[in-house]
Amino acid sequence: MKNITIVGGGLVGSLLAVLMAKRGHKVDVYERRSDPRTAEQYAGRSINLVVSHRGWTALRAAGIDERIREITVPVYARMTHDPQGKTNRLPYSIENKAIYSVSRGELNNRLLSEAERMPGVTLHFGYRCDDVDLDKASCTFARKGEEPKTVKADVVLACDGAFSAVRAKMQYGRFNYSQEYIEHDYKEIAFPAGPEGNPLMDPQCLHIWPRRYYMLMGLANQDGGFTGTLFMPHNAGPEAPDAGFDKVRTEAEADHFLKTHFPDAYAIIPDMTQQYMRHPQSTLVIVRCSPWTHGSTAALFGDAAHAIVPFYGEGMNAGYEDCKVLNDLLDEHGDDNWGAVLHAYDKHRVANGHAIADLSLRNFTEMRDLVAAPRFILRKKIEGHIQAKHPDQWLPLYTQVKFTDIPYVDALREGQRHDRIMEEILAMPGIETKWESEEVERKALELLKKA
Ligand SMILES: Cc1cc2nc3c(=O)[nH]c(=O)nc-3n(C[C@H](O)[C@H](O)[C@H](O)COP(=O)(O)OP(=O)(O)OC[C@H]3O[C@@H](n4cnc5c(N)ncnc54)[C@H](O)[C@@H]3O)c2cc1C
């Protein structure tokens, strides 16, 4: 049994606490915020997010997947909304698989309660980690109105998010680090439920209003409403001079912009403009770093290790996979051999963290731009067709990322190979009419052997 300090009781820290306590370790979770279960309103970033295969695998390992499933809404397809409000439904998988929408606050609350029920777990709220002695696995926490307190453990597991204090301490050593803000910021806009609590759009779809340089998306909540997120450049560029948070500032500008570009959403959100004016504008940051570990005494998990843009809906899922990998490595090497475990964790995970950062950026282009393009829709149809006929040879990239445990690095490589193949297929004369033909299928198989 080890004494483990987990810094951060967010989505990843709370799950990791359950997993480590299940193994018989003594776990102390220190969270900067007050207990969100007693706070009036959750003040996190995005209000809902998507749990997919990798997340479920980790939740199952912790024995709590079924209790979490109760609070989710399955989502089977994307639904695009064009500027005239015309919709198009694109399933995520030919096998009717779903990803699951969940309230971030509710998920965190449930996980904290699950952690608290485990013998050996103590949650400490209102404690901000200000300093870490990585060699000694000791952390110093500040609490309002109290003297700072230093806590010594055997291992420190850092789940303290994109601006991790533990990671900052690692930067004093031999450590690679990069941080990049993307051009787009975001704002949340809530879609209300109908008068009977009924959803006003199909709740089993992720709704996207792709507008090339900006987009709105909407994910269902259990109460019949949707959480919308508007992604738009911080500063408008020459390609879309009216679309930038710097250009849409006054109530009149916001009203005109939202009504013009998202008319069908505007029609069902009576206070869309007021929400735009009221809600904060948040930034999106990508953090890459290595190593993720310090000897046998400290390691990074979740956003502390890999903050990524949210366009694959994988940030938390990747963080959950970090936890599952650690758990598997403890099975393999034993709970007393943290040096070997953390060495293997670093070796296994860092490249995958970088790969999901790349994949997430790549999916941004797909969501805001390609998803509405006829060529992209045709590509999806052809890929689905080849997959249905030759499932052992063609697994679309999205399927690999969202519905399997295939390492992100391998998925990225395979996705790049698919791009090369599909470029040739889409260049075949008359492809629009013959995409289901044997000729196209033969060509795909031929290219698969070569590419
Ligand atoms: C708009 C948006 C949509 C997203 N959608 C999805 C999605 O659909 N699916 C998905 O998988 N991911 C999604 N993500 C990503 C997901 O939110 C993150 O990957 C996830 O929250 C990471 O969890 P975490 O526990 O590592 O970090 P966080 O959720 O940031 O939690 C860190 C915790 O540590 C605490 N903390 C920070 N510093 C300290 C300190 N010094 N001392 C003590 N405590 C500290 C914080 O208060 C917080 O509770 C989305 C992100 C955004 C921005």
Tab-separated table of C-alpha atoms in Angstrom, residues 5-354:
chain	number	residue	atom	x	y	z
A	5	THR	CA	-1.429	12.444	-3.294
A	6	ILE	CA	-3.662	13.334	-6.218
A	7	VAL	CA	-3.513	17.028	-7.089
A	8	GLY	CA	-6.814	18.124	-8.683
A	9	GLY	CA	-10.232	16.582	-8.141
A	10	GLY	CA	-11.612	17.296	-11.621
A	11	LEU	CA	-12.765	14.718	-14.136
A	12	VAL	CA	-9.499	12.803	-14.263
A	13	GLY	CA	-8.340	13.141	-10.638
A	14	SER	CA	-11.631	11.814	-9.273
A	15	LEU	CA	-11.559	8.710	-11.495
A	16	LEU	CA	-7.900	8.075	-10.737
A	17	ALA	CA	-8.720	8.224	-7.016
A	18	VAL	CA	-11.293	5.424	-7.450
A	19	LEU	CA	-8.846	3.276	-9.421
A	20	MET	CA	-5.990	3.715	-6.957
A	21	ALA	CA	-8.211	3.108	-3.923
A	22	LYS	CA	-9.533	-0.082	-5.551
A	23	ARG	CA	-5.947	-1.312	-5.577
A	24	GLY	CA	-5.728	-0.739	-1.841
A	25	HIS	CA	-3.718	2.480	-1.797
A	26	LYS	CA	-4.362	5.341	0.582
A	27	VAL	CA	-5.401	8.302	-1.553
A	28	ASP	CA	-5.652	11.983	-0.645
A	29	VAL	CA	-7.169	14.237	-3.288
A	30	TYR	CA	-6.456	17.965	-2.967
A	31	GLU	CA	-8.732	20.203	-5.003
A	32	ARG	CA	-8.378	23.963	-5.316
A	33	ARG	CA	-12.108	24.645	-5.627
A	34	SER	CA	-14.734	24.179	-2.971
A	35	ASP	CA	-16.810	21.007	-3.156
A	36	PRO	CA	-18.822	21.370	-6.393
A	37	ARG	CA	-21.549	19.115	-4.954
A	38	THR	CA	-22.429	21.755	-2.413
A	39	ALA	CA	-21.856	24.811	-4.609
A	40	GLU	CA	-25.029	26.264	-6.124
A	41	GLN	CA	-23.974	26.129	-9.714
A	42	TYR	CA	-21.110	24.356	-11.358
A	43	ALA	CA	-18.680	26.962	-12.583
A	44	GLY	CA	-16.591	24.785	-14.887
A	45	ARG	CA	-15.788	25.376	-18.501
A	46	SER	CA	-18.034	23.529	-20.873
A	47	ILE	CA	-21.382	22.316	-19.555
A	48	ASN	CA	-21.477	18.988	-21.321
A	49	LEU	CA	-19.092	16.661	-23.055
A	50	VAL	CA	-18.893	13.344	-24.779
A	51	VAL	CA	-17.771	10.059	-23.221
A	52	SER	CA	-16.620	7.501	-25.763
A	53	HIS	CA	-15.031	4.058	-25.899
A	54	ARG	CA	-11.739	4.823	-24.135
A	55	GLY	CA	-13.549	6.650	-21.369
A	56	TRP	CA	-15.941	3.736	-20.879
A	57	THR	CA	-13.052	1.260	-20.756
A	58	ALA	CA	-11.487	3.157	-17.861
A	59	LEU	CA	-14.818	3.684	-16.081
A	60	ARG	CA	-15.468	-0.067	-16.392
A	61	ALA	CA	-12.062	-0.833	-14.878
A	62	ALA	CA	-13.100	1.350	-11.946
A	63	GLY	CA	-16.402	-0.569	-11.726
A	64	ILE	CA	-18.564	2.544	-12.139
A	65	ASP	CA	-19.451	2.579	-15.852
A	66	GLU	CA	-23.097	1.610	-15.322
A	67	ARG	CA	-23.667	4.317	-12.725
A	68	ILE	CA	-22.224	6.891	-15.091
A	69	ARG	CA	-24.181	5.595	-18.083
A	70	GLU	CA	-27.396	6.492	-16.221
A	71	ILE	CA	-26.663	10.197	-16.621
A	72	THR	CA	-25.746	10.148	-20.315
A	73	VAL	CA	-27.600	10.633	-23.597
A	74	PRO	CA	-26.465	8.442	-26.528
A	75	VAL	CA	-25.507	10.298	-29.694
A	76	TYR	CA	-25.460	8.274	-32.916
A	77	ALA	CA	-24.864	10.844	-35.660
A	78	ARG	CA	-23.794	14.303	-36.620
A	79	MET	CA	-26.488	16.550	-37.947
A	80	THR	CA	-25.299	19.484	-40.003
A	81	HIS	CA	-27.386	22.635	-40.371
A	82	ASP	CA	-26.729	24.731	-43.463
A	83	PRO	CA	-27.170	28.539	-43.547
A	84	GLN	CA	-30.775	28.079	-44.695
A	85	GLY	CA	-31.495	25.670	-41.814
A	86	LYS	CA	-31.504	22.565	-44.030
A	87	THR	CA	-30.219	19.526	-42.123
A	88	ASN	CA	-28.270	16.417	-43.073
A	89	ARG	CA	-27.710	13.397	-40.804
A	90	LEU	CA	-24.390	11.523	-40.957
A	91	PRO	CA	-24.138	8.459	-38.686
A	92	TYR	CA	-20.913	8.046	-36.715
A	93	SER	CA	-20.624	4.352	-37.409
A	94	ILE	CA	-22.044	1.795	-39.788
A	95	GLU	CA	-22.731	-0.417	-36.765
A	96	ASN	CA	-24.952	2.195	-35.121
A	97	LYS	CA	-22.477	2.815	-32.310
A	98	ALA	CA	-22.937	5.862	-30.105
A	99	ILE	CA	-20.894	8.373	-28.203
A	100	TYR	CA	-22.489	9.650	-24.968
A	101	SER	CA	-23.289	13.207	-23.970
A	102	VAL	CA	-23.037	13.993	-20.251
A	103	SER	CA	-23.149	17.055	-18.065
A	104	ARG	CA	-19.605	17.878	-16.999
A	105	GLY	CA	-20.723	19.012	-13.565
A	106	GLU	CA	-22.886	15.970	-12.928
A	107	LEU	CA	-20.136	13.609	-14.079
A	108	ASN	CA	-17.601	15.258	-11.797
A	109	ASN	CA	-20.035	15.177	-8.873
A	110	ARG	CA	-20.779	11.480	-9.348
A	111	LEU	CA	-17.109	10.618	-9.641
A	112	LEU	CA	-16.293	12.569	-6.486
A	113	SER	CA	-19.026	10.710	-4.634
A	114	GLU	CA	-17.776	7.375	-5.977
A	115	ALA	CA	-14.249	8.282	-4.843
A	116	GLU	CA	-15.491	9.359	-1.424
A	117	ARG	CA	-17.268	6.015	-0.920
A	118	MET	CA	-14.020	4.095	-1.409
A	119	PRO	CA	-12.143	3.096	1.735
A	120	GLY	CA	-8.839	4.906	1.871
A	121	VAL	CA	-9.888	8.012	-0.089
A	122	THR	CA	-10.035	11.447	1.533
A	123	LEU	CA	-11.106	14.487	-0.443
A	124	HIS	CA	-9.723	17.869	0.621
A	125	PHE	CA	-11.476	20.855	-0.959
A	126	GLY	CA	-10.210	24.411	-1.045
A	127	TYR	CA	-6.543	23.379	-1.099
A	128	ARG	CA	-4.403	24.894	-3.846
A	129	CYS	CA	-1.114	23.194	-4.603
A	130	ASP	CA	1.518	25.937	-4.652
A	131	ASP	CA	4.730	23.965	-4.521
A	132	VAL	CA	5.985	20.425	-5.031
A	133	ASP	CA	9.180	18.701	-4.028
A	134	LEU	CA	9.233	16.129	-6.808
A	135	ASP	CA	12.033	13.971	-5.350
A	136	LYS	CA	10.312	13.739	-1.976
A	137	ALA	CA	6.750	13.469	-3.365
A	138	SER	CA	5.671	16.251	-1.056
A	139	CYS	CA	3.274	19.039	-1.957
A	140	THR	CA	2.576	22.336	-0.257
A	141	PHE	CA	-1.034	23.488	-0.226
A	142	ALA	CA	-2.460	26.911	0.486
A	143	ARG	CA	-5.897	27.348	2.001
A	144	LYS	CA	-7.692	30.611	2.633
A	145	GLY	CA	-7.168	31.772	6.183
A	146	GLU	CA	-4.769	28.944	7.076
A	147	GLU	CA	-1.020	28.465	7.184
A	148	PRO	CA	0.309	26.549	4.129
A	149	LYS	CA	0.581	22.839	4.811
A	150	THR	CA	3.106	20.394	3.372
A	151	VAL	CA	1.991	16.822	2.740
A	152	LYS	CA	4.471	14.027	2.166
A	153	ALA	CA	3.416	10.972	0.153
A	154	ASP	CA	5.069	8.112	-1.756
A	155	VAL	CA	3.756	9.249	-5.135
A	156	VAL	CA	2.200	12.463	-6.490
A	157	LEU	CA	-0.260	12.026	-9.359
A	158	ALA	CA	-0.930	15.389	-10.980
A	159	CYS	CA	-4.432	15.854	-12.389
A	160	ASP	CA	-4.456	19.618	-12.018
A	161	GLY	CA	-5.392	20.537	-15.561
A	162	ALA	CA	-3.931	22.541	-18.414
A	163	PHE	CA	-2.097	24.979	-16.137
A	164	SER	CA	-0.740	22.307	-13.809
A	165	ALA	CA	1.303	23.461	-10.837
A	166	VAL	CA	3.066	20.091	-10.674
A	167	ARG	CA	4.045	20.312	-14.324
A	168	ALA	CA	5.338	23.842	-13.741
A	169	LYS	CA	7.687	22.383	-11.155
A	170	MET	CA	8.860	19.705	-13.611
A	171	GLN	CA	9.847	22.514	-15.975
A	172	TYR	CA	12.727	23.357	-13.683
A	173	GLY	CA	14.381	20.117	-14.813
A	174	ARG	CA	15.143	18.563	-18.202
A	175	PHE	CA	11.667	19.001	-19.619
A	176	ASN	CA	10.203	19.717	-23.061
A	177	TYR	CA	7.241	22.034	-23.148
A	178	SER	CA	5.149	23.942	-25.650
A	179	GLN	CA	1.943	25.906	-25.268
A	180	GLU	CA	-0.111	27.238	-28.150
A	181	TYR	CA	-3.358	29.181	-28.172
A	182	ILE	CA	-5.375	28.495	-31.284
A	183	GLU	CA	-6.948	31.409	-33.112
A	184	HIS	CA	-10.457	30.346	-32.090
A	185	ASP	CA	-12.108	31.130	-28.765
A	186	TYR	CA	-15.504	29.851	-27.656
A	187	LYS	CA	-18.676	30.878	-25.871
A	188	GLU	CA	-21.478	28.700	-24.567
A	189	ILE	CA	-25.076	29.215	-25.596
A	190	ALA	CA	-27.797	27.104	-23.966
A	191	PHE	CA	-30.655	25.771	-26.096
A	192	PRO	CA	-33.845	25.496	-24.023
A	193	ALA	CA	-36.134	22.452	-23.972
A	194	GLY	CA	-39.646	22.764	-25.400
A	195	PRO	CA	-42.684	23.585	-23.234
A	196	GLU	CA	-43.164	19.959	-22.120
A	197	GLY	CA	-39.439	19.458	-21.462
A	198	ASN	CA	-39.195	17.957	-24.949
A	199	PRO	CA	-36.037	18.461	-27.025
A	200	LEU	CA	-36.456	20.874	-29.922
A	201	MET	CA	-33.870	19.049	-32.054
A	202	ASP	CA	-32.974	15.366	-32.370
A	203	PRO	CA	-31.185	14.623	-29.055
A	204	GLN	CA	-29.407	11.617	-30.517
A	205	CYS	CA	-27.366	13.799	-32.857
A	206	LEU	CA	-24.474	16.156	-32.319
A	207	HIS	CA	-25.684	19.265	-34.141
A	208	ILE	CA	-23.178	21.271	-36.134
A	209	TRP	CA	-23.562	24.572	-37.956
A	210	PRO	CA	-20.309	24.483	-39.953
A	211	ARG	CA	-19.481	27.861	-41.453
A	212	ARG	CA	-15.905	27.284	-42.584
A	213	TYR	CA	-14.182	29.885	-40.387
A	214	TYR	CA	-16.452	29.479	-37.402
A	215	MET	CA	-19.068	27.022	-36.196
A	216	LEU	CA	-21.758	26.371	-33.651
A	217	MET	CA	-22.341	22.954	-32.171
A	218	GLY	CA	-25.008	21.559	-29.861
A	219	LEU	CA	-25.043	18.486	-27.602
A	220	ALA	CA	-28.116	17.164	-25.821
A	221	ASN	CA	-28.630	17.339	-22.066
A	222	GLN	CA	-30.884	14.955	-20.174
A	223	ASP	CA	-33.382	17.749	-19.417
A	224	GLY	CA	-34.357	18.186	-23.084
A	225	GLY	CA	-32.101	21.192	-23.642
A	226	PHE	CA	-28.812	21.348	-25.490
A	227	THR	CA	-25.504	22.936	-24.659
A	228	GLY	CA	-24.316	24.958	-27.617
A	229	THR	CA	-20.766	26.120	-28.164
A	230	LEU	CA	-19.868	28.848	-30.626
A	231	PHE	CA	-16.275	28.630	-31.889
A	232	MET	CA	-15.043	31.747	-33.648
A	233	PRO	CA	-11.709	33.502	-34.257
A	234	HIS	CA	-10.494	35.802	-31.527
A	235	ASN	CA	-9.845	38.348	-34.296
A	236	ALA	CA	-11.716	38.163	-37.612
A	237	GLY	CA	-9.537	37.393	-40.606
A	238	PRO	CA	-9.782	38.555	-44.237
A	239	GLU	CA	-11.622	35.368	-45.288
A	240	ALA	CA	-14.618	36.115	-43.037
A	241	PRO	CA	-14.268	39.742	-41.977
A	242	ASP	CA	-17.492	39.825	-39.952
A	243	ALA	CA	-16.796	36.605	-38.011
A	244	GLY	CA	-14.601	37.269	-35.016
A	245	PHE	CA	-15.238	37.943	-31.344
A	246	ASP	CA	-13.534	41.308	-31.938
A	247	LYS	CA	-16.143	42.210	-34.577
A	248	VAL	CA	-19.247	40.889	-32.840
A	249	ARG	CA	-19.212	43.020	-29.715
A	250	THR	CA	-22.388	45.020	-29.295
A	251	GLU	CA	-25.862	43.592	-28.776
A	252	ALA	CA	-26.909	44.807	-32.228
A	253	GLU	CA	-23.869	43.197	-33.872
A	254	ALA	CA	-24.446	39.930	-32.019
A	255	ASP	CA	-28.130	39.862	-32.889
A	256	HIS	CA	-27.423	40.481	-36.563
A	257	PHE	CA	-24.612	37.907	-36.674
A	258	LEU	CA	-26.501	35.094	-34.943
A	259	LYS	CA	-29.749	35.673	-36.820
A	260	THR	CA	-27.957	35.763	-40.165
A	261	HIS	CA	-25.635	32.776	-39.762
A	262	PHE	CA	-27.584	30.396	-37.525
A	263	PRO	CA	-31.238	31.213	-38.334
A	264	ASP	CA	-32.739	27.896	-37.217
A	265	ALA	CA	-30.850	27.946	-33.898
A	266	TYR	CA	-31.784	31.614	-33.390
A	267	ALA	CA	-35.444	30.688	-33.898
A	268	ILE	CA	-35.477	28.232	-30.974
A	269	ILE	CA	-33.248	30.158	-28.525
A	270	PRO	CA	-35.279	33.225	-27.512
A	271	ASP	CA	-32.384	34.836	-25.633
A	272	MET	CA	-29.526	33.775	-27.915
A	273	THR	CA	-28.210	37.327	-28.280
A	274	GLN	CA	-28.454	38.075	-24.562
A	275	GLN	CA	-26.595	34.860	-23.754
A	276	TYR	CA	-23.890	35.806	-26.231
A	277	MET	CA	-23.479	39.157	-24.501
A	278	ARG	CA	-23.532	37.673	-20.999
A	279	HIS	CA	-21.389	34.568	-21.346
A	280	PRO	CA	-17.621	34.666	-21.026
A	281	GLN	CA	-15.363	34.173	-24.020
A	282	SER	CA	-12.910	31.349	-23.316
A	283	THR	CA	-9.635	30.432	-24.973
A	284	LEU	CA	-8.404	27.071	-26.290
A	285	VAL	CA	-4.880	25.993	-25.525
A	286	ILE	CA	-2.723	23.083	-26.660
A	287	VAL	CA	-0.017	21.913	-24.271
A	288	ARG	CA	2.557	19.315	-25.255
A	289	CYS	CA	5.254	18.203	-22.902
A	290	SER	CA	7.595	15.373	-21.989
A	291	PRO	CA	8.499	13.499	-19.915
A	292	TRP	CA	5.244	13.011	-18.013
A	293	THR	CA	6.972	11.428	-15.054
A	294	HIS	CA	9.620	12.188	-12.442
A	295	GLY	CA	11.420	9.009	-11.380
A	296	SER	CA	9.212	6.864	-9.200
A	297	THR	CA	7.587	9.771	-7.377
A	298	ALA	CA	5.430	11.869	-9.734
A	299	ALA	CA	3.439	11.695	-12.962
A	300	LEU	CA	1.091	13.832	-15.049
A	301	PHE	CA	-2.401	12.795	-16.169
A	302	GLY	CA	-5.190	14.302	-18.255
A	303	ASP	CA	-4.917	17.942	-19.289
A	304	ALA	CA	-1.859	18.383	-17.074
A	305	ALA	CA	-0.060	16.090	-19.523
A	306	HIS	CA	-1.881	16.903	-22.770
A	307	ALA	CA	-4.221	19.855	-23.070
A	308	ILE	CA	-5.802	19.575	-26.502
A	309	VAL	CA	-8.489	21.356	-28.500
A	310	PRO	CA	-11.972	19.854	-27.978
A	311	PHE	CA	-12.832	18.973	-31.569
A	312	TYR	CA	-12.557	15.212	-31.237
A	313	GLY	CA	-14.210	15.252	-27.827
A	314	GLU	CA	-11.258	13.234	-26.567
A	315	GLY	CA	-9.516	15.363	-23.922
A	316	MET	CA	-11.179	13.670	-20.982
A	317	ASN	CA	-11.333	10.305	-22.750
A	318	ALA	CA	-7.580	10.457	-23.344
A	319	GLY	CA	-7.128	11.376	-19.679
A	320	TYR	CA	-9.233	8.374	-18.679
A	321	GLU	CA	-7.113	6.187	-20.905
A	322	ASP	CA	-4.005	7.529	-19.082
A	323	CYS	CA	-5.575	6.250	-15.840
A	324	LYS	CA	-6.423	2.861	-17.352
A	325	VAL	CA	-2.885	2.477	-18.720
A	326	LEU	CA	-1.429	3.233	-15.274
A	327	ASN	CA	-3.801	0.699	-13.734
A	328	ASP	CA	-2.763	-1.972	-16.287
A	329	LEU	CA	0.921	-1.237	-15.696
A	330	LEU	CA	0.442	-1.641	-11.950
A	331	ASP	CA	-1.132	-5.038	-12.695
A	332	GLU	CA	1.891	-5.901	-14.787
A	333	HIS	CA	4.725	-4.606	-12.606
A	334	GLY	CA	3.155	-4.706	-9.167
A	335	ASP	CA	2.036	-1.963	-6.814
A	336	ASP	CA	5.435	-1.650	-5.152
A	337	ASN	CA	7.406	-1.033	-8.323
A	338	TRP	CA	6.457	2.542	-9.185
A	339	GLY	CA	9.815	3.236	-10.833
A	340	ALA	CA	9.165	0.591	-13.509
A	341	VAL	CA	5.484	1.501	-13.770
A	342	LEU	CA	6.059	5.220	-14.328
A	343	HIS	CA	8.922	4.550	-16.733
A	344	ALA	CA	6.624	2.335	-18.840
A	345	TYR	CA	3.744	4.835	-18.512
A	346	ASP	CA	5.887	7.613	-19.923
A	347	LYS	CA	7.197	5.439	-22.726
A	348	HIS	CA	3.745	4.284	-23.700
A	349	ARG	CA	1.718	7.469	-23.319
A	350	VAL	CA	3.656	10.553	-24.392
A	351	ALA	CA	3.604	9.827	-28.146
A	352	ASN	CA	-0.100	9.024	-27.872
A	353	GLY	CA	-0.710	12.345	-26.142
A	354	HIS	CA	1.004	14.187	-28.975
